[in-house]
Amino acid sequence: MKINRALALTLAAASVGASAQSSVTLFGVVDANMRYVKNSGLPSNISMNNSGLSSGRLGFRGVEDLGGGLKAGFWLESDVNADTGTMNANGKLFARRSTVSLMGNFGEVRLGRDLTPASAHTYKYDPFGVIGVAGANVTSRIVSVAPTSATYYRVDNMVQYFTPNFGGLQAELAFAPDENAANNTGRHAAARIAYENGPVSVSVSYGTTNVNAASDKFKQLGLGVAYNFGVARLLAFYQRDDLPFGTYGGVVAGAEDKLLIGVTVPVGAHQIRASYVRTDSRKGSSAFNGSDANKYAIGYVHNLSVRTALYGTATRVSNKGGANFSLSGGAPGLAAGGSSTGMEVGIKHSF
Amino acid sequence: MKINRALALTLAAASVGASAQSSVTLFGVVDANMRYVKNSGLPSNISMNNSGLSSGRLGFRGVEDLGGGLKAGFWLESDVNADTGTMNANGKLFARRSTVSLMGNFGEVRLGRDLTPASAHTYKYDPFGVIGVAGANVTSRIVSVAPTSATYYRVDNMVQYFTPNFGGLQAELAFAPDENAANNTGRHAAARIAYENGPVSVSVSYGTTNVNAASDKFKQLGLGVAYNFGVARLLAFYQRDDLPFGTYGGVVAGAEDKLLIGVTVPVGAHQIRASYVRTDSRKGSSAFNGSDANKYAIGYVHNLSVRTALYGTATRVSNKGGANFSLSGGAPGLAAGGSSTGMEVGIKHSF
Amino acid sequence: MKINRALALTLAAASVGASAQSSVTLFGVVDANMRYVKNSGLPSNISMNNSGLSSGRLGFRGVEDLGGGLKAGFWLESDVNADTGTMNANGKLFARRSTVSLMGNFGEVRLGRDLTPASAHTYKYDPFGVIGVAGANVTSRIVSVAPTSATYYRVDNMVQYFTPNFGGLQAELAFAPDENAANNTGRHAAARIAYENGPVSVSVSYGTTNVNAASDKFKQLGLGVAYNFGVARLLAFYQRDDLPFGTYGGVVAGAEDKLLIGVTVPVGAHQIRASYVRTDSRKGSSAFNGSDANKYAIGYVHNLSVRTALYGTATRVSNKGGANFSLSGGAPGLAAGGSSTGMEVGIKHSF
């Protein structure tokens, strides 16, 4: 059980930058926390969870300078669930990203499994990053309904094109073939335009995924805005996820709008973060239509270094109508219209 | 099929020590052997096995110096079964360990999947380390009966606290929540106190795991002693595993005591090792109660370097009453009271 | 979702050579492409595939100099399917290779999962390397029928012996025990002798695998020849795979001969490659016997560097009799005697 001798890799400040020479980088995040959840009318429960501040991961990435402004790169990134030692539920070794790229003055062409721009706002403009007890994904039916082989955040078989950055303006196009000769179920296309300059960040995205042989589409429209006032950074996103009303994998789902308003406040080297999320089920049956929710969250991040932080987060979900969104780790069986309250305290370490 | 060019990592003597600076370490063990097993009354069989001297593994670990005596660390470690290329049967990528730690003058707080102190003696005081043809686990029903989501050696979702080392004296506390709101099935708690000083090593541990909704407990008591006389190091452990008598995953199991007496003898740079293990089934039905076993093992380790060794091990299991413990890799169907004899010759290489 | 800081590994020219000092090497290939397939009488289809030029992989290998001409080494290599982020379908983490070796003047003894010499010619003498849209494996029933736990290319539990290289002449012996006490199903033995000197490459192999309790054998005979004329390198292999006629995992299969004639033509730093493969089903039922196929392929490899290449490949399969071999990624249901045409364009990046 002992290691006689070990290979130590020297730590360097280098990261893969715009003008980087050829390099290969090993990187990762290990994040674990203790979570308390109380669902109304049910006993409370304590559990260990992972990825409360940053998604657990282990990755290998590299860039090769081909000369003449041309570069090639790869990125292989696995999930790391520190609480149980698993990678993820879908059995993919490199579920977070597995891509190969060609980059140059023309921008970047990237092939493989990756995040789709269609859902980008839901984590880019959420102070809690769609992870942990307070992520905006908690009060969303759509996220847990993979409307084909694609998941909500990541898509297999994508060809992506990223334009160069024009003074803060950048666009991205993504296409994934359906890999289905009988019909086009699973075909995914998405685009996003973003402007980032100093304190300003504005972004808009649109995406579609064919959900059946009749070419009915899951349509996603996203808007994100952030402004850094110095004393605080305000963030907001609006995401309209238009899934044809129906039953997907046993879950009744349909069109759903999410609105988030958030803020991050620097406190010395540390940070306070807070958010309000409103989930609005639209169309479909009247029961579905009235099943909405509000979520409130506040958290504190205590940075021990650039790589390591302690954090604490508290959140409350208030359901309306037939909705019974609840925090994971709580007792099952929350009644419609009930509330779910949770807290977690944890440590994040990146390398 | 060819590798055009490769990334070579420079090998350094550095390991993660007490006063180490920030570092990330890649480490591992690849160990494979050929095993011969003869079960009484059945044909013999030859197979390839792994981890005869040291458990096959691939890991990434690191320590970051946060200043002021504070450090953060992570440890991600996978199984490596060299004979077949698999990691393990439970599908966990980092089944051996996935933890994040905060360390300081106060000791260490560690979160995640790890070895539990409740079973520590069974490998820390076994010259064969509960692996290979001669490990003490061979003649144990308890080890193969995971009495909840926890396994015998490793437990998910643990919060551990390690005290500082007071002149050789160190204590460890471990707790894993049940992650079960309906009742406490799966809750695990354990503690261990050890004293290591020069030739002396003494240790005691206790642990409990809730095995059902009635909060019946799997109780583990362990004692370990070792003394290094120079010409030889004597080891012994006594492990009382008190599982409520019943059927677990189709296997009848109950209280079981194990007693090991072992010795390691240095021969120049090499080593002879031997052990006697007595398994005593207690309580439960009279048939179970009388199903005991003795195991005798001897082995030789020929070190080619600090990292690489050849090894040979021979062992014999003598069953009594209804017991039919047999070495893995042998013909199935050993009769009650039969014997199982095995040998393996292999190579271990660590990096 | 962001990486605060990263560990950069310095890139060195070093590879594991004959006189290498102790080292550990991280290496890999990420290869993805877009593929078009048209099966006769069916709609065409577009998909993303991986490993069109070089098999996607991530590996760790090392060599330790033990002194006196003795060396130890390990090799752990995983599949990387960049299009979907998976490793492979069989769930093995190190499916490509997991071995530990002892090397010296006597040659090399290697233990663990590895490529078997019995099938070596099918990729060593194929300009397309049995991968991608044009590999010789496309028109083979045998390859997809694993006649026991062994697969066609790689075998678990192997003990291999490689002789030293005598002026270009080298031999290899491989044996894998059946790990089956009841009978010898799964036992595998194989040998190969090769001569490589300047422009000449000649090789012959033979292997057997027990496929049932009656010790019926899957017999493999392979011959490979290549000659480099400078302006072009000619390659050819003949592989006789003699599987007892029967149904294996629902697929009717039996004896099958494959003949490949190929050529690679350097064009500056780049390469044209082409092949003709004839598949001849022999013995068994008359329907099976007459189910043959011809395959024609041509491709171009545009090397951007030693590590990175763009490639394009086109291929056509012409079936005869009851055969309906088709390229993966195409519409299912190709009629007997139909044709399958495909093209792919991709990028390969190694590190």
CSV table of C-alpha atoms in Angstrom, one decimal, chain B residues 9-264:
chain,number,residue,atom,x,y,z
B,9,LEU,CA,8.3,13.9,-17.8
B,10,THR,CA,11.5,14.4,-15.9
B,11,LEU,CA,12.0,12.0,-13.0
B,12,ALA,CA,12.8,13.5,-9.7
B,13,ALA,CA,13.6,12.1,-6.3
B,14,ALA,CA,11.0,14.4,-4.7
B,15,SER,CA,8.0,12.9,-3.0
B,16,VAL,CA,5.3,14.6,-1.1
B,17,GLY,CA,6.9,15.0,2.3
B,18,ALA,CA,6.0,17.0,5.4
B,19,SER,CA,7.8,20.2,4.4
B,20,ALA,CA,7.2,19.8,0.6
B,21,GLN,CA,6.5,22.8,-1.5
B,22,SER,CA,3.6,22.8,-3.9
B,23,SER,CA,3.8,19.8,-6.2
B,24,VAL,CA,1.7,17.4,-8.2
B,25,THR,CA,2.8,13.8,-8.4
B,26,LEU,CA,1.9,11.1,-10.9
B,27,PHE,CA,2.4,7.6,-9.4
B,28,GLY,CA,1.4,4.0,-10.0
B,29,VAL,CA,2.0,0.3,-9.7
B,30,VAL,CA,1.7,-2.4,-12.3
B,31,ASP,CA,1.9,-5.9,-10.9
B,32,ALA,CA,1.1,-9.2,-12.8
B,33,ASN,CA,1.8,-12.8,-12.0
B,34,MET,CA,1.1,-16.4,-13.1
B,35,ARG,CA,-0.9,-18.4,-10.5
B,36,TYR,CA,-1.4,-22.1,-10.0
B,37,VAL,CA,-4.2,-23.2,-7.8
B,38,LYS,CA,-5.2,-26.8,-6.8
B,39,ASN,CA,-8.4,-27.3,-5.0
B,40,SER,CA,-8.8,-30.7,-3.3
B,41,GLY,CA,-10.8,-33.2,-5.4
B,42,LEU,CA,-10.8,-30.9,-8.4
B,43,PRO,CA,-8.4,-30.3,-11.4
B,44,SER,CA,-5.7,-27.7,-11.0
B,45,ASN,CA,-5.8,-24.5,-13.0
B,46,ILE,CA,-3.3,-21.8,-14.2
B,47,SER,CA,-4.3,-18.2,-14.6
B,48,MET,CA,-2.8,-14.7,-14.8
B,49,ASN,CA,-3.6,-12.5,-11.9
B,50,ASN,CA,-2.6,-9.0,-10.8
B,51,SER,CA,-1.4,-7.2,-7.7
B,52,GLY,CA,0.4,-10.1,-6.0
B,53,LEU,CA,2.9,-7.9,-4.2
B,54,SER,CA,1.5,-4.4,-4.5
B,55,SER,CA,-2.0,-3.3,-5.6
B,56,GLY,CA,-2.0,-2.1,-9.2
B,57,ARG,CA,-2.8,1.6,-9.3
B,58,LEU,CA,-2.5,4.9,-11.2
B,59,GLY,CA,-2.8,8.1,-9.2
B,60,PHE,CA,-2.5,11.8,-9.2
B,61,ARG,CA,-1.8,13.6,-5.9
B,62,GLY,CA,-0.6,17.0,-4.9
B,63,VAL,CA,0.1,19.3,-2.0
B,64,GLU,CA,-0.2,23.1,-2.0
B,65,ASP,CA,1.6,25.2,0.6
B,66,LEU,CA,-0.9,27.9,1.7
B,67,GLY,CA,1.5,29.6,4.1
B,68,GLY,CA,1.3,29.9,7.8
B,69,GLY,CA,1.6,26.2,8.2
B,70,LEU,CA,-1.5,25.6,6.3
B,71,LYS,CA,-1.6,23.2,3.3
B,72,ALA,CA,-4.2,21.9,0.9
B,73,GLY,CA,-4.0,18.5,-0.9
B,74,PHE,CA,-5.8,16.2,-3.2
B,75,TRP,CA,-5.4,12.5,-4.0
B,76,LEU,CA,-7.1,10.7,-6.9
B,77,GLU,CA,-6.2,7.0,-7.3
B,78,SER,CA,-7.5,4.4,-9.7
B,79,ASP,CA,-7.2,0.6,-9.7
B,80,VAL,CA,-5.0,-1.0,-12.4
B,81,ASN,CA,-5.6,-4.7,-13.1
B,82,ALA,CA,-2.8,-5.4,-15.5
B,83,ASP,CA,-3.9,-8.8,-16.6
B,84,THR,CA,-7.1,-7.6,-18.2
B,85,GLY,CA,-6.8,-3.8,-18.5
B,86,THR,CA,-9.8,-3.2,-16.2
B,87,MET,CA,-9.9,-0.7,-13.3
B,88,ASN,CA,-12.3,-2.5,-11.0
B,89,ALA,CA,-15.7,-4.2,-10.8
B,90,ASN,CA,-17.6,-1.4,-9.2
B,91,GLY,CA,-17.2,1.0,-12.0
B,92,LYS,CA,-15.6,3.8,-10.0
B,93,LEU,CA,-12.7,5.6,-11.8
B,94,PHE,CA,-11.0,6.6,-8.5
B,95,ALA,CA,-12.1,3.6,-6.5
B,96,ARG,CA,-8.9,3.5,-4.4
B,97,ARG,CA,-9.1,7.1,-3.2
B,98,SER,CA,-10.6,10.4,-4.1
B,99,THR,CA,-10.1,13.0,-1.4
B,100,VAL,CA,-9.4,16.7,-0.8
B,101,SER,CA,-7.6,17.8,2.4
B,102,LEU,CA,-6.8,20.7,4.6
B,103,MET,CA,-3.7,20.2,6.7
B,104,GLY,CA,-2.1,22.3,9.4
B,105,ASN,CA,-0.9,22.3,13.0
B,106,PHE,CA,-4.3,21.0,14.0
B,107,GLY,CA,-3.8,17.8,11.9
B,108,GLU,CA,-5.7,17.0,8.7
B,109,VAL,CA,-9.3,17.1,7.7
B,110,ARG,CA,-10.0,14.9,4.7
B,111,LEU,CA,-13.2,14.6,2.6
B,112,GLY,CA,-14.1,11.9,0.1
B,113,ARG,CA,-13.8,8.1,-0.6
B,114,ASP,CA,-10.9,6.5,1.2
B,115,LEU,CA,-9.8,3.5,3.3
B,116,THR,CA,-11.7,3.3,6.6
B,117,PRO,CA,-9.7,2.9,9.8
B,118,ALA,CA,-12.2,0.2,10.8
B,119,SER,CA,-10.4,-2.4,8.6
B,120,ALA,CA,-6.9,-1.0,8.8
B,121,HIS,CA,-5.3,-3.7,10.8
B,122,THR,CA,-6.1,-6.4,8.3
B,123,TYR,CA,-3.7,-5.0,5.8
B,124,LYS,CA,-1.3,-3.0,7.9
B,125,TYR,CA,-0.3,-6.0,10.0
B,126,ASP,CA,-0.4,-8.6,7.2
B,127,PRO,CA,3.0,-9.3,5.5
B,128,PHE,CA,1.0,-10.1,2.4
B,129,GLY,CA,-1.2,-7.0,2.6
B,130,VAL,CA,-4.6,-8.6,1.8
B,131,ILE,CA,-3.7,-9.0,-1.8
B,132,GLY,CA,-2.4,-11.8,-3.9
B,133,VAL,CA,-2.7,-15.5,-3.4
B,134,ALA,CA,-1.7,-15.3,0.3
B,135,GLY,CA,-3.6,-12.2,1.7
B,136,ALA,CA,-5.6,-12.7,4.9
B,137,ASN,CA,-8.8,-11.7,3.0
B,138,VAL,CA,-8.9,-15.1,1.3
B,139,THR,CA,-10.4,-16.8,4.3
B,140,SER,CA,-13.0,-14.2,5.2
B,141,ARG,CA,-16.7,-14.2,4.3
B,142,ILE,CA,-17.1,-10.7,5.7
B,143,VAL,CA,-14.8,-9.1,3.2
B,144,SER,CA,-16.9,-10.2,0.2
B,145,VAL,CA,-20.1,-9.1,1.8
B,146,ALA,CA,-20.5,-5.3,1.5
B,147,PRO,CA,-23.1,-4.7,4.2
B,148,THR,CA,-24.5,-1.6,2.5
B,149,SER,CA,-23.0,0.8,0.0
B,150,ALA,CA,-19.8,0.6,2.0
B,151,THR,CA,-17.3,-2.0,1.1
B,152,TYR,CA,-15.1,-3.6,3.7
B,153,TYR,CA,-11.9,-1.6,3.0
B,154,ARG,CA,-13.1,1.6,1.5
B,155,VAL,CA,-16.1,3.9,2.2
B,156,ASP,CA,-17.7,6.7,0.2
B,157,ASN,CA,-18.6,10.1,1.6
B,158,MET,CA,-16.2,10.0,4.5
B,159,VAL,CA,-15.1,13.0,6.6
B,160,GLN,CA,-11.9,12.1,8.4
B,161,TYR,CA,-9.9,13.9,11.0
B,162,PHE,CA,-6.2,12.9,11.6
B,163,THR,CA,-4.5,14.3,14.7
B,164,PRO,CA,-1.0,15.6,14.6
B,165,ASN,CA,1.7,13.0,15.4
B,166,PHE,CA,2.6,13.3,19.1
B,167,GLY,CA,5.9,11.5,19.4
B,168,GLY,CA,4.6,8.5,17.5
B,169,LEU,CA,1.1,8.6,18.8
B,170,GLN,CA,-1.6,9.5,16.3
B,171,ALA,CA,-5.4,9.1,16.2
B,172,GLU,CA,-7.9,9.1,13.4
B,173,LEU,CA,-11.7,9.7,13.3
B,174,ALA,CA,-14.0,8.9,10.4
B,175,PHE,CA,-17.6,9.5,9.7
B,176,ALA,CA,-19.7,8.8,6.6
B,177,PRO,CA,-23.4,10.0,6.5
B,178,ASP,CA,-25.9,7.4,5.4
B,179,GLU,CA,-27.2,9.5,2.5
B,180,ASN,CA,-30.5,7.9,3.3
B,181,ALA,CA,-33.4,10.1,4.5
B,182,ALA,CA,-35.7,7.2,5.4
B,183,ASN,CA,-33.4,5.6,8.0
B,184,ASN,CA,-29.8,5.4,8.9
B,185,THR,CA,-28.8,2.3,6.8
B,186,GLY,CA,-25.2,2.8,5.6
B,187,ARG,CA,-24.0,5.3,8.3
B,188,HIS,CA,-20.4,4.5,9.1
B,189,ALA,CA,-18.3,5.7,12.0
B,190,ALA,CA,-14.8,4.5,12.9
B,191,ALA,CA,-11.7,5.5,15.0
B,192,ARG,CA,-8.2,4.3,15.3
B,193,ILE,CA,-5.3,5.1,17.6
B,194,ALA,CA,-1.8,4.0,16.7
B,195,TYR,CA,1.7,4.3,18.2
B,196,GLU,CA,4.7,3.9,16.0
B,197,ASN,CA,8.2,4.5,17.4
B,198,GLY,CA,11.4,2.8,16.3
B,199,PRO,CA,10.8,-0.9,16.3
B,200,VAL,CA,7.4,-0.7,18.0
B,201,SER,CA,4.0,-0.5,16.3
B,202,VAL,CA,0.7,-0.8,18.2
B,203,SER,CA,-2.7,0.1,17.0
B,204,VAL,CA,-6.4,-0.3,17.9
B,205,SER,CA,-9.5,0.5,15.9
B,206,TYR,CA,-13.2,0.3,16.2
B,207,GLY,CA,-16.0,1.0,13.7
B,208,THR,CA,-19.7,0.5,13.1
B,209,THR,CA,-21.9,0.5,10.0
B,210,ASN,CA,-25.7,0.5,10.2
B,211,VAL,CA,-26.9,-2.4,8.1
B,212,ASN,CA,-30.7,-2.0,8.2
B,213,ALA,CA,-33.6,0.3,9.1
B,214,ALA,CA,-33.6,-1.1,12.6
B,215,SER,CA,-30.1,0.4,13.1
B,216,ASP,CA,-28.5,-3.1,13.6
B,217,LYS,CA,-24.8,-2.5,13.3
B,218,PHE,CA,-21.8,-4.2,11.7
B,219,LYS,CA,-19.2,-3.8,14.5
B,220,GLN,CA,-15.5,-4.0,13.9
B,221,LEU,CA,-12.8,-4.2,16.5
B,222,GLY,CA,-9.1,-4.5,15.4
B,223,LEU,CA,-5.9,-4.8,17.3
B,224,GLY,CA,-2.4,-4.8,15.6
B,225,VAL,CA,1.1,-5.3,17.0
B,226,ALA,CA,4.5,-5.4,15.4
B,227,TYR,CA,8.0,-5.4,16.6
B,228,ASN,CA,11.2,-5.2,14.6
B,229,PHE,CA,14.0,-7.3,16.1
B,230,GLY,CA,16.3,-6.4,13.2
B,231,VAL,CA,16.8,-10.0,12.0
B,232,ALA,CA,13.0,-10.2,11.7
B,233,ARG,CA,9.9,-8.2,12.1
B,234,LEU,CA,7.0,-10.0,13.9
B,235,LEU,CA,3.4,-8.9,13.1
B,236,ALA,CA,0.1,-9.9,14.5
B,237,PHE,CA,-3.5,-8.7,14.2
B,238,TYR,CA,-6.8,-9.7,15.7
B,239,GLN,CA,-9.9,-8.5,13.9
B,240,ARG,CA,-13.4,-9.1,15.3
B,241,ASP,CA,-16.0,-8.4,12.7
B,242,ASP,CA,-19.4,-8.7,14.2
B,243,LEU,CA,-22.0,-8.7,11.5
B,244,PRO,CA,-25.5,-9.6,12.6
B,245,PHE,CA,-26.1,-13.2,11.4
B,246,GLY,CA,-28.0,-13.2,8.1
B,247,THR,CA,-27.9,-13.5,4.3
B,248,TYR,CA,-26.2,-10.6,2.5
B,249,GLY,CA,-26.3,-10.6,-1.2
B,250,GLY,CA,-27.0,-14.4,-1.2
B,251,VAL,CA,-24.1,-15.1,1.1
B,252,VAL,CA,-24.8,-16.4,4.7
B,253,ALA,CA,-22.5,-14.4,7.0
B,254,GLY,CA,-22.2,-13.4,10.6
B,255,ALA,CA,-19.6,-12.7,13.3
B,256,GLU,CA,-16.1,-13.7,12.2
B,257,ASP,CA,-12.8,-13.4,14.1
B,258,LYS,CA,-9.5,-13.4,12.3
B,259,LEU,CA,-6.1,-13.8,13.9
B,260,LEU,CA,-2.9,-13.4,12.0
B,261,ILE,CA,0.7,-14.0,13.1
B,262,GLY,CA,3.3,-13.1,10.5
B,263,VAL,CA,6.9,-12.4,10.0
B,264,THR,CA,9.1,-10.6,7.5
